[in-house]
């Protein structure tokens, strides 16, 4: 049967390949500073990808999680779950067959403004919902003050889960 008038159909997240998520690390920081990016799309919000906060540059960050959509997809929203609220993120998309080597390359289309993740769960509405993208990056530009550690005990930010929602 059809949906009742006034009843809201909850959009279903895009099913991603188990290997769709990788660490986006254009500045070639040591791999040991990052966790397993597949944990961001495993459906378990108690696990997550982590990135070390470098005390020398804190709270500035310059890395993220890259999602390979394995084909062109129109996206309306990104739902983020994090155990380190307070970080600043921005979402970018690209239409090409490869992800640009640098976040500053013109091929990246900003799909959201920079925003501070105030809560453990946020939904980011994406711009350009009529365009198709092949890759998406959740880019982290700042760590929360609570995640800035010391040289001996560096802090981390965590992306526990990313869900992408198609355009209607």
PDB file of C-alpha atoms in Angstrom:
ATOM      1  CA  UNK A   1       0.000   0.000   0.000  1.00  0.00           C
ATOM      2  CA  UNK A   2       0.933   3.683  -0.315  1.00  0.00           C
ATOM      3  CA  UNK A   3       2.159   5.874   2.509  1.00  0.00           C
ATOM      4  CA  UNK A   4      -0.545   7.556   4.545  1.00  0.00           C
ATOM      5  CA  UNK A   5      -0.760  11.308   3.961  1.00  0.00           C
ATOM      6  CA  UNK A   6       1.270  13.088   6.630  1.00  0.00           C
ATOM      7  CA  UNK A   7       3.262   9.968   7.513  1.00  0.00           C
ATOM      8  CA  UNK A   8       6.969  10.557   7.186  1.00  0.00           C
ATOM      9  CA  UNK A   9       9.014   7.921   5.420  1.00  0.00           C
ATOM     10  CA  UNK A  10      12.404   7.720   7.060  1.00  0.00           C
ATOM     11  CA  UNK A  11      15.116   7.635   4.432  1.00  0.00           C
ATOM     12  CA  UNK A  12      17.321   4.579   4.468  1.00  0.00           C
ATOM     13  CA  UNK A  13      21.083   5.035   4.500  1.00  0.00           C
ATOM     14  CA  UNK A  14      23.033   4.045   1.395  1.00  0.00           C
ATOM     15  CA  UNK A  15      24.542   0.589   1.735  1.00  0.00           C
ATOM     16  CA  UNK A  16      28.300   1.000   1.384  1.00  0.00           C
ATOM     17  CA  UNK A  17      30.868  -1.645   0.504  1.00  0.00           C
ATOM     18  CA  UNK A  18      32.730  -2.906   3.571  1.00  0.00           C
ATOM     19  CA  UNK A  19      35.937  -1.488   2.065  1.00  0.00           C
ATOM     20  CA  UNK A  20      34.437   1.868   1.012  1.00  0.00           C
ATOM     21  CA  UNK A  21      36.057   3.903   3.820  1.00  0.00           C
ATOM     22  CA  UNK A  22      39.728   4.861   3.886  1.00  0.00           C
ATOM     23  CA  UNK A  23      41.774   7.418   5.788  1.00  0.00           C
ATOM     24  CA  UNK A  24      42.105  10.607   3.752  1.00  0.00           C
ATOM     25  CA  UNK A  25      45.619  11.707   4.634  1.00  0.00           C
ATOM     26  CA  UNK A  26      46.841  14.216   2.022  1.00  0.00           C
ATOM     27  CA  UNK A  27      49.669  15.467   4.240  1.00  0.00           C
ATOM     28  CA  UNK A  28      51.143  11.977   4.669  1.00  0.00           C
ATOM     29  CA  UNK A  29      51.066  11.812   8.444  1.00  0.00           C
ATOM     30  CA  UNK A  30      52.353   8.482   9.816  1.00  0.00           C
ATOM     31  CA  UNK A  31      49.821   5.680   9.364  1.00  0.00           C
ATOM     32  CA  UNK A  32      50.325   4.789  13.040  1.00  0.00           C
ATOM     33  CA  UNK A  33      48.423   7.977  13.977  1.00  0.00           C
ATOM     34  CA  UNK A  34      45.188   6.606  12.520  1.00  0.00           C
ATOM     35  CA  UNK A  35      42.719   3.900  13.411  1.00  0.00           C
ATOM     36  CA  UNK A  36      40.802   1.573  11.099  1.00  0.00           C
ATOM     37  CA  UNK A  37      38.504   3.582   8.788  1.00  0.00           C
ATOM     38  CA  UNK A  38      36.267   0.567   8.084  1.00  0.00           C
ATOM     39  CA  UNK A  39      34.946   0.982  11.646  1.00  0.00           C
ATOM     40  CA  UNK A  40      33.133   4.157  10.528  1.00  0.00           C
ATOM     41  CA  UNK A  41      30.782   2.160   8.299  1.00  0.00           C
ATOM     42  CA  UNK A  42      30.433  -1.099  10.241  1.00  0.00           C
ATOM     43  CA  UNK A  43      27.075  -0.246  11.806  1.00  0.00           C
ATOM     44  CA  UNK A  44      28.573  -0.330  15.319  1.00  0.00           C
ATOM     45  CA  UNK A  45      28.750   3.094  16.952  1.00  0.00           C
ATOM     46  CA  UNK A  46      30.839   1.746  19.848  1.00  0.00           C
ATOM     47  CA  UNK A  47      33.827   1.347  17.494  1.00  0.00           C
ATOM     48  CA  UNK A  48      35.440   4.059  15.420  1.00  0.00           C
ATOM     49  CA  UNK A  49      38.299   5.444  13.357  1.00  0.00           C
ATOM     50  CA  UNK A  50      40.623   7.686  15.312  1.00  0.00           C
ATOM     51  CA  UNK A  51      43.117  10.350  14.319  1.00  0.00           C
ATOM     52  CA  UNK A  52      45.862  11.517  16.625  1.00  0.00           C
ATOM     53  CA  UNK A  53      45.952  15.197  17.530  1.00  0.00           C
ATOM     54  CA  UNK A  54      49.516  16.429  17.028  1.00  0.00           C
ATOM     55  CA  UNK A  55      50.416  18.621  20.043  1.00  0.00           C
ATOM     56  CA  UNK A  56      52.720  20.771  17.885  1.00  0.00           C
ATOM     57  CA  UNK A  57      49.857  21.882  15.635  1.00  0.00           C
ATOM     58  CA  UNK A  58      46.835  21.365  17.932  1.00  0.00           C
ATOM     59  CA  UNK A  59      43.992  22.060  17.815  1.00  0.00           C
ATOM     60  CA  UNK A  60      44.454  22.175  14.034  1.00  0.00           C
ATOM     61  CA  UNK A  61      43.781  18.930  12.192  1.00  0.00           C
ATOM     62  CA  UNK A  62      44.102  18.124   8.482  1.00  0.00           C
ATOM     63  CA  UNK A  63      42.734  14.664   7.723  1.00  0.00           C
ATOM     64  CA  UNK A  64      39.504  12.829   7.369  1.00  0.00           C
ATOM     65  CA  UNK A  65      37.577   9.781   6.256  1.00  0.00           C
ATOM     66  CA  UNK A  66      37.168   9.185   2.532  1.00  0.00           C
ATOM     67  CA  UNK A  67      34.123   7.251   1.328  1.00  0.00           C
ATOM     68  CA  UNK A  68      34.208   5.593  -2.090  1.00  0.00           C
ATOM     69  CA  UNK A  69      30.604   5.463  -3.297  1.00  0.00           C
ATOM     70  CA  UNK A  70      31.600   2.965  -6.067  1.00  0.00           C
ATOM     71  CA  UNK A  71      29.526   4.848  -8.610  1.00  0.00           C
ATOM     72  CA  UNK A  72      27.691   8.145  -8.879  1.00  0.00           C
ATOM     73  CA  UNK A  73      25.281   8.928  -6.056  1.00  0.00           C
ATOM     74  CA  UNK A  74      23.134  11.940  -5.222  1.00  0.00           C
ATOM     75  CA  UNK A  75      23.322  12.660  -1.503  1.00  0.00           C
ATOM     76  CA  UNK A  76      21.107  14.723   0.765  1.00  0.00           C
ATOM     77  CA  UNK A  77      22.601  14.231   4.223  1.00  0.00           C
ATOM     78  CA  UNK A  78      25.432  12.748   6.248  1.00  0.00           C
ATOM     79  CA  UNK A  79      24.800  11.407   9.730  1.00  0.00           C
ATOM     80  CA  UNK A  80      27.822  11.438  11.994  1.00  0.00           C
ATOM     81  CA  UNK A  81      28.313   9.649  15.296  1.00  0.00           C
ATOM     82  CA  UNK A  82      31.376  10.627  17.321  1.00  0.00           C
ATOM     83  CA  UNK A  83      32.630   9.990  20.839  1.00  0.00           C
ATOM     84  CA  UNK A  84      34.612  13.270  20.666  1.00  0.00           C
ATOM     85  CA  UNK A  85      32.068  16.035  20.086  1.00  0.00           C
ATOM     86  CA  UNK A  86      33.543  19.495  19.640  1.00  0.00           C
ATOM     87  CA  UNK A  87      35.611  18.792  16.527  1.00  0.00           C
ATOM     88  CA  UNK A  88      35.158  20.979  13.435  1.00  0.00           C
ATOM     89  CA  UNK A  89      34.205  19.144  10.252  1.00  0.00           C
ATOM     90  CA  UNK A  90      33.269  19.881   6.658  1.00  0.00           C
ATOM     91  CA  UNK A  91      31.917  17.539   3.984  1.00  0.00           C
ATOM     92  CA  UNK A  92      33.311  17.526   0.427  1.00  0.00           C
ATOM     93  CA  UNK A  93      32.324  15.556  -2.637  1.00  0.00           C
ATOM     94  CA  UNK A  94      34.048  14.870  -5.945  1.00  0.00           C
ATOM     95  CA  UNK A  95      32.608  13.691  -9.253  1.00  0.00           C
ATOM     96  CA  UNK A  96      35.757  12.148 -10.734  1.00  0.00           C
ATOM     97  CA  UNK A  97      37.040   8.575 -10.754  1.00  0.00           C
ATOM     98  CA  UNK A  98      39.769   9.311  -8.224  1.00  0.00           C
ATOM     99  CA  UNK A  99      39.893  11.355  -5.054  1.00  0.00           C
ATOM    100  CA  UNK A 100      42.080  14.466  -5.397  1.00  0.00           C
ATOM    101  CA  UNK A 101      45.470  14.237  -3.692  1.00  0.00           C
ATOM    102  CA  UNK A 102      44.873  17.461  -1.749  1.00  0.00           C
ATOM    103  CA  UNK A 103      41.811  18.893  -0.001  1.00  0.00           C
ATOM    104  CA  UNK A 104      42.594  22.278  -1.601  1.00  0.00           C
ATOM    105  CA  UNK A 105      42.158  20.972  -5.150  1.00  0.00           C
ATOM    106  CA  UNK A 106      39.328  22.571  -7.094  1.00  0.00           C
ATOM    107  CA  UNK A 107      37.753  19.193  -7.914  1.00  0.00           C
ATOM    108  CA  UNK A 108      36.441  18.928  -4.337  1.00  0.00           C
ATOM    109  CA  UNK A 109      32.977  20.465  -3.993  1.00  0.00           C
ATOM    110  CA  UNK A 110      32.169  21.722  -0.473  1.00  0.00           C
ATOM    111  CA  UNK A 111      28.843  20.078   0.455  1.00  0.00           C
ATOM    112  CA  UNK A 112      28.553  21.699   3.880  1.00  0.00           C
ATOM    113  CA  UNK A 113      29.943  24.648   5.791  1.00  0.00           C
ATOM    114  CA  UNK A 114      32.587  24.144   8.435  1.00  0.00           C
ATOM    115  CA  UNK A 115      30.716  23.221  11.558  1.00  0.00           C
ATOM    116  CA  UNK A 116      31.475  22.283  15.114  1.00  0.00           C
ATOM    117  CA  UNK A 117      30.003  18.904  16.005  1.00  0.00           C
ATOM    118  CA  UNK A 118      28.184  19.904  19.171  1.00  0.00           C
ATOM    119  CA  UNK A 119      26.665  16.517  20.021  1.00  0.00           C
ATOM    120  CA  UNK A 120      27.569  12.858  19.696  1.00  0.00           C
ATOM    121  CA  UNK A 121      25.047  12.459  16.861  1.00  0.00           C
ATOM    122  CA  UNK A 122      24.523  15.082  14.179  1.00  0.00           C
ATOM    123  CA  UNK A 123      22.893  15.136  10.773  1.00  0.00           C
ATOM    124  CA  UNK A 124      24.578  17.404   8.250  1.00  0.00           C
ATOM    125  CA  UNK A 125      22.339  18.547   5.395  1.00  0.00           C
ATOM    126  CA  UNK A 126      24.328  18.493   2.164  1.00  0.00           C
ATOM    127  CA  UNK A 127      24.271  21.098  -0.592  1.00  0.00           C
ATOM    128  CA  UNK A 128      24.158  20.147  -4.288  1.00  0.00           C
ATOM    129  CA  UNK A 129      21.704  17.304  -3.644  1.00  0.00           C
ATOM    130  CA  UNK A 130      20.987  17.217  -7.410  1.00  0.00           C
ATOM    131  CA  UNK A 131      24.622  16.468  -8.338  1.00  0.00           C
ATOM    132  CA  UNK A 132      26.137  12.993  -8.360  1.00  0.00           C
ATOM    133  CA  UNK A 133      29.352  12.265  -6.521  1.00  0.00           C
ATOM    134  CA  UNK A 134      31.707   9.296  -6.576  1.00  0.00           C
ATOM    135  CA  UNK A 135      33.724  10.129  -3.438  1.00  0.00           C
ATOM    136  CA  UNK A 136      32.880  11.944  -0.253  1.00  0.00           C
ATOM    137  CA  UNK A 137      35.189  13.167   2.487  1.00  0.00           C
ATOM    138  CA  UNK A 138      34.398  14.026   6.068  1.00  0.00           C
ATOM    139  CA  UNK A 139      37.264  16.489   6.632  1.00  0.00           C
ATOM    140  CA  UNK A 140      38.361  17.344  10.171  1.00  0.00           C
ATOM    141  CA  UNK A 141      39.978  20.769  10.558  1.00  0.00           C
ATOM    142  CA  UNK A 142      40.005  21.253  14.330  1.00  0.00           C
ATOM    143  CA  UNK A 143      40.039  19.035  17.387  1.00  0.00           C
ATOM    144  CA  UNK A 144      38.062  19.903  20.528  1.00  0.00           C
ATOM    145  CA  UNK A 145      40.113  21.366  23.389  1.00  0.00           C
ATOM    146  CA  UNK A 146      39.345  18.220  25.403  1.00  0.00           C
ATOM    147  CA  UNK A 147      41.173  16.101  22.786  1.00  0.00           C
ATOM    148  CA  UNK A 148      44.412  18.081  22.811  1.00  0.00           C
ATOM    149  CA  UNK A 149      46.871  15.945  24.741  1.00  0.00           C
ATOM    150  CA  UNK A 150      50.580  16.281  25.384  1.00  0.00           C
ATOM    151  CA  UNK A 151      53.641  15.117  23.456  1.00  0.00           C
ATOM    152  CA  UNK A 152      53.845  12.114  25.808  1.00  0.00           C
ATOM    153  CA  UNK A 153      50.134  11.347  25.684  1.00  0.00           C
ATOM    154  CA  UNK A 154      48.596  12.736  22.483  1.00  0.00           C
ATOM    155  CA  UNK A 155      44.842  13.065  22.272  1.00  0.00           C
ATOM    156  CA  UNK A 156      42.608  11.669  19.524  1.00  0.00           C
ATOM    157  CA  UNK A 157      39.412  12.488  17.718  1.00  0.00           C
ATOM    158  CA  UNK A 158      37.053   9.708  16.777  1.00  0.00           C
ATOM    159  CA  UNK A 159      34.575   9.162  13.952  1.00  0.00           C
ATOM    160  CA  UNK A 160      32.448   6.278  15.189  1.00  0.00           C
ATOM    161  CA  UNK A 161      29.912   6.022  12.384  1.00  0.00           C
ATOM    162  CA  UNK A 162      29.134   7.728   9.067  1.00  0.00           C
ATOM    163  CA  UNK A 163      25.830   7.198   7.306  1.00  0.00           C
ATOM    164  CA  UNK A 164      25.013   8.729   3.934  1.00  0.00           C
ATOM    165  CA  UNK A 165      21.465   9.399   2.770  1.00  0.00           C
ATOM    166  CA  UNK A 166      20.383   9.623  -0.864  1.00  0.00           C
ATOM    167  CA  UNK A 167      18.548  12.581  -2.356  1.00  0.00           C
ATOM    168  CA  UNK A 168      14.830  12.030  -2.607  1.00  0.00           C
TER     169      UNK A 168
END
